mmCIF file of C-alpha atoms in Angstrom:
data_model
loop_
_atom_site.group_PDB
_atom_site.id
_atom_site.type_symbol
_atom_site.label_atom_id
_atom_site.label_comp_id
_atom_site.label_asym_id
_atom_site.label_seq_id
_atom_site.Cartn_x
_atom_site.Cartn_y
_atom_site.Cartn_z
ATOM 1 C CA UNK A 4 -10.283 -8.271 -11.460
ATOM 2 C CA UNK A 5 -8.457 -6.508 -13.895
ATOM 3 C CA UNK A 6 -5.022 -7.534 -15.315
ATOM 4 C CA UNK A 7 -2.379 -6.045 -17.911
ATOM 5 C CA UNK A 8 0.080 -7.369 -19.335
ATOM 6 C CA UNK A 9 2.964 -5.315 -21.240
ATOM 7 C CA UNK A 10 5.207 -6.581 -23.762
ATOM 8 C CA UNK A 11 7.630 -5.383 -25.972
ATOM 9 C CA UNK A 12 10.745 -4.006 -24.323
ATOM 10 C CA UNK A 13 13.911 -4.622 -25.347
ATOM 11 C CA UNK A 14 17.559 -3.152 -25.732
ATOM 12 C CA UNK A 15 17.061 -0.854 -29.146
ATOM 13 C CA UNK A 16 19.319 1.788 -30.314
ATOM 14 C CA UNK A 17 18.897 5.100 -30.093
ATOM 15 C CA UNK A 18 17.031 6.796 -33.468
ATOM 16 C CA UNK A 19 15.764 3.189 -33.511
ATOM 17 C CA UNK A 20 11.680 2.373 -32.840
ATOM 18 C CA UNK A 21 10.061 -0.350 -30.621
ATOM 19 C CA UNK A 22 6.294 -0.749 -30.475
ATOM 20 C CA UNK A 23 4.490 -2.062 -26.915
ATOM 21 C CA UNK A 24 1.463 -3.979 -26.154
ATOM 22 C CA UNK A 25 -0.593 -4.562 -23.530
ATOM 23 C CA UNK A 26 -3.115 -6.690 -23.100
ATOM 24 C CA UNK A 27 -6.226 -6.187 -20.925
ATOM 25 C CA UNK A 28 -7.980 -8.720 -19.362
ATOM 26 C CA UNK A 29 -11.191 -6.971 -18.685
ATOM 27 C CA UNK A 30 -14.678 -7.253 -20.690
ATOM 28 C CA UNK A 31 -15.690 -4.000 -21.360
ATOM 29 C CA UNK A 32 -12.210 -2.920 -22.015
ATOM 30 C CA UNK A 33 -13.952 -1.104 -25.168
ATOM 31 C CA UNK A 34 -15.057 1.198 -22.640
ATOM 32 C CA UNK A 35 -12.121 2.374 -20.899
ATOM 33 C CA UNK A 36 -9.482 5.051 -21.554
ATOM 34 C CA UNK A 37 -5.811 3.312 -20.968
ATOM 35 C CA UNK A 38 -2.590 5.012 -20.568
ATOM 36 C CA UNK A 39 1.349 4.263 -20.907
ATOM 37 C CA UNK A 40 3.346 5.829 -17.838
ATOM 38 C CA UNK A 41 7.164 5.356 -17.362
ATOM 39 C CA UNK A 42 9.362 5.255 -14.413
ATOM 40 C CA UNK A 43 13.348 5.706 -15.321
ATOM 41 C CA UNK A 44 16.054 4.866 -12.938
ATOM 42 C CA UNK A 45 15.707 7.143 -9.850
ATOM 43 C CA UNK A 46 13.133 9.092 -10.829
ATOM 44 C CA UNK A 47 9.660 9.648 -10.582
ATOM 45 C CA UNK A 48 6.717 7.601 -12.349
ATOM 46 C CA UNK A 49 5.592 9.703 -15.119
ATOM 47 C CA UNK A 50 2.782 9.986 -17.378
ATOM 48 C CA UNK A 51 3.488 9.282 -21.310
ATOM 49 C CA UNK A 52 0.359 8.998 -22.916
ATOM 50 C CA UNK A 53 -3.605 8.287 -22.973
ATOM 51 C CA UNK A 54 -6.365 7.333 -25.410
ATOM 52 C CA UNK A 55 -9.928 7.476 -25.032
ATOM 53 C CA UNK A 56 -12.320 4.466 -25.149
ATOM 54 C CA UNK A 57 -12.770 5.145 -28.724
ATOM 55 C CA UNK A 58 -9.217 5.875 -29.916
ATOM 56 C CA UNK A 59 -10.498 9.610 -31.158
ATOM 57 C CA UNK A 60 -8.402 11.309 -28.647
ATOM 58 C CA UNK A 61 -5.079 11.082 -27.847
ATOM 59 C CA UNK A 62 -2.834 12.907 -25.172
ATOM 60 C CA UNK A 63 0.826 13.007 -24.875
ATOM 61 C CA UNK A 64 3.495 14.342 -22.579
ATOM 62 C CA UNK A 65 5.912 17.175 -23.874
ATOM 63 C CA UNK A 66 8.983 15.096 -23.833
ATOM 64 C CA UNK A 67 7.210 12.331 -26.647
ATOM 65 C CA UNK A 68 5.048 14.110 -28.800
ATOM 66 C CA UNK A 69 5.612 13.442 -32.508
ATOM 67 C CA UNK A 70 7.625 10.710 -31.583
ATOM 68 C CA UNK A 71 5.370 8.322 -29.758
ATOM 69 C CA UNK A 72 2.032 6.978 -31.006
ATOM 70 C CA UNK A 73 -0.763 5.501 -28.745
ATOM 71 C CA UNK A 74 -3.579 3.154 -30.630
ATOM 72 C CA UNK A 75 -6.096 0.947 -29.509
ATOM 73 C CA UNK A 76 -7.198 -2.449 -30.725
ATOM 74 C CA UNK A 77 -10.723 -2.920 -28.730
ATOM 75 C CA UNK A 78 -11.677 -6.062 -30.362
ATOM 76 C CA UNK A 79 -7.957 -7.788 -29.426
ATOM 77 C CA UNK A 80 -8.310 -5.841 -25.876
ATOM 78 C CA UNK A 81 -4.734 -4.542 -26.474
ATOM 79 C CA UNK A 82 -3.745 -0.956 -26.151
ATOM 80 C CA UNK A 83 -0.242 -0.008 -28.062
ATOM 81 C CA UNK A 84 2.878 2.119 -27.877
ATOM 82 C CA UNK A 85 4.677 2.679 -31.083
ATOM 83 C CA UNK A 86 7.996 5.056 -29.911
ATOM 84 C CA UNK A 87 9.895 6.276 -32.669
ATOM 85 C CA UNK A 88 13.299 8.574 -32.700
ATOM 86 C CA UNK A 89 14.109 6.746 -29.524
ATOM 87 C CA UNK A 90 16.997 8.580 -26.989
ATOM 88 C CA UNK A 91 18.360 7.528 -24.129
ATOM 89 C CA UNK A 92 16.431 9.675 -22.052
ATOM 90 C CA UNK A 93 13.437 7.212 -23.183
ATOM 91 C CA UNK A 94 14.872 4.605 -21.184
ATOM 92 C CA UNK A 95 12.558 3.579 -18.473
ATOM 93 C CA UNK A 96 10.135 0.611 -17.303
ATOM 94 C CA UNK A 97 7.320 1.490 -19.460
ATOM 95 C CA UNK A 98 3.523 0.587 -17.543
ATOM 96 C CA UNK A 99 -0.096 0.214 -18.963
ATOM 97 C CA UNK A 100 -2.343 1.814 -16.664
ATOM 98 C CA UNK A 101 -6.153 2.444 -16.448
ATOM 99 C CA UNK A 102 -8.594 3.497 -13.803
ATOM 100 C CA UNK A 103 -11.848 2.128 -15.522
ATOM 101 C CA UNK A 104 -13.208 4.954 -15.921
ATOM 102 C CA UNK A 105 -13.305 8.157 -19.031
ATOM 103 C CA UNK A 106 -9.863 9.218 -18.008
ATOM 104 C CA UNK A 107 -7.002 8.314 -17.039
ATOM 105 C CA UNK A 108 -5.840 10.284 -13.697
ATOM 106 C CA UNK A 109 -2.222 10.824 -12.859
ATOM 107 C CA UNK A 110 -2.093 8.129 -10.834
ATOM 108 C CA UNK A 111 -4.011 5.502 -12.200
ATOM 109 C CA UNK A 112 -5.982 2.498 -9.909
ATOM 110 C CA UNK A 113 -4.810 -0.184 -12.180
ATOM 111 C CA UNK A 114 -1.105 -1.213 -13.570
ATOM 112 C CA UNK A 115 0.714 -3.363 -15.191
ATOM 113 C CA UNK A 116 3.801 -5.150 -14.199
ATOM 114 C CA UNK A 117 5.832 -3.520 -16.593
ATOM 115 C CA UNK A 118 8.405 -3.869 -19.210
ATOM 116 C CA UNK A 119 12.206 -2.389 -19.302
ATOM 117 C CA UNK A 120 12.847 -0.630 -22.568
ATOM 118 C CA UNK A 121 16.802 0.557 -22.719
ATOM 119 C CA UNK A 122 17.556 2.901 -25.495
ATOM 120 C CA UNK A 123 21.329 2.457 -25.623
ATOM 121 C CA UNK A 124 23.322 5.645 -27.454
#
């Protein structure tokens, strides 16, 4: 069984940065991509960002590059989301997603519960 657990959301102002976490409860974790997705109010899920098993490749959406940053801690288990130059279009319930495999797929087998982030302006 596979958990995740996010953490880090909070109320932040916009230009202002947050970093997530999430924290993976599976053993070979080192083996996995992960990905961050984010659902805003009244809209669709949507994909933010991925990371390979080994961190060397990294793939972001339009609307984040070169302001988001996804990293990988394999010996902690914990995949991370540093967002910089937040807006208020970044606000969303942020989710940690994987689908044990290579890749992550647009719509991921495995999430987490989530955590709000509000970007206020």
């Amino acid at each position: 069984q596979v958990q995740l657990v996010e953490s880090g959301g909070g109320l932040v102002q916009a230009g202002g940065s947050r970093r997530l976490s999430c924290a993976a409860s599976v053993r070979t974790f080192r083996t996995y991509a992960m990905g961050w997705f984010r659902q805003a109010p009244g809209k669709e899920r949507e994909f933010v960002a991925s990371i390979t098993w080994s961190g060397g490749s990294t793939y972001y959406a339009d609307s984040v590059k070169g302001r988001f940053t996804i990293s990988r801690d394999n010996a902690k288990n914990t995949v991370y989301l540093q967002m910089n130059s937040l807006k208020p279009v970044d606000t969303a319930v942020y989710y940690c997603a994987t689908d044990l495999g290579s890749i992550v797929t647009n719509s991921p087998r495995y999430w987490g519960q989530g955590t709000q982030v509000t970007v206020s302006s």
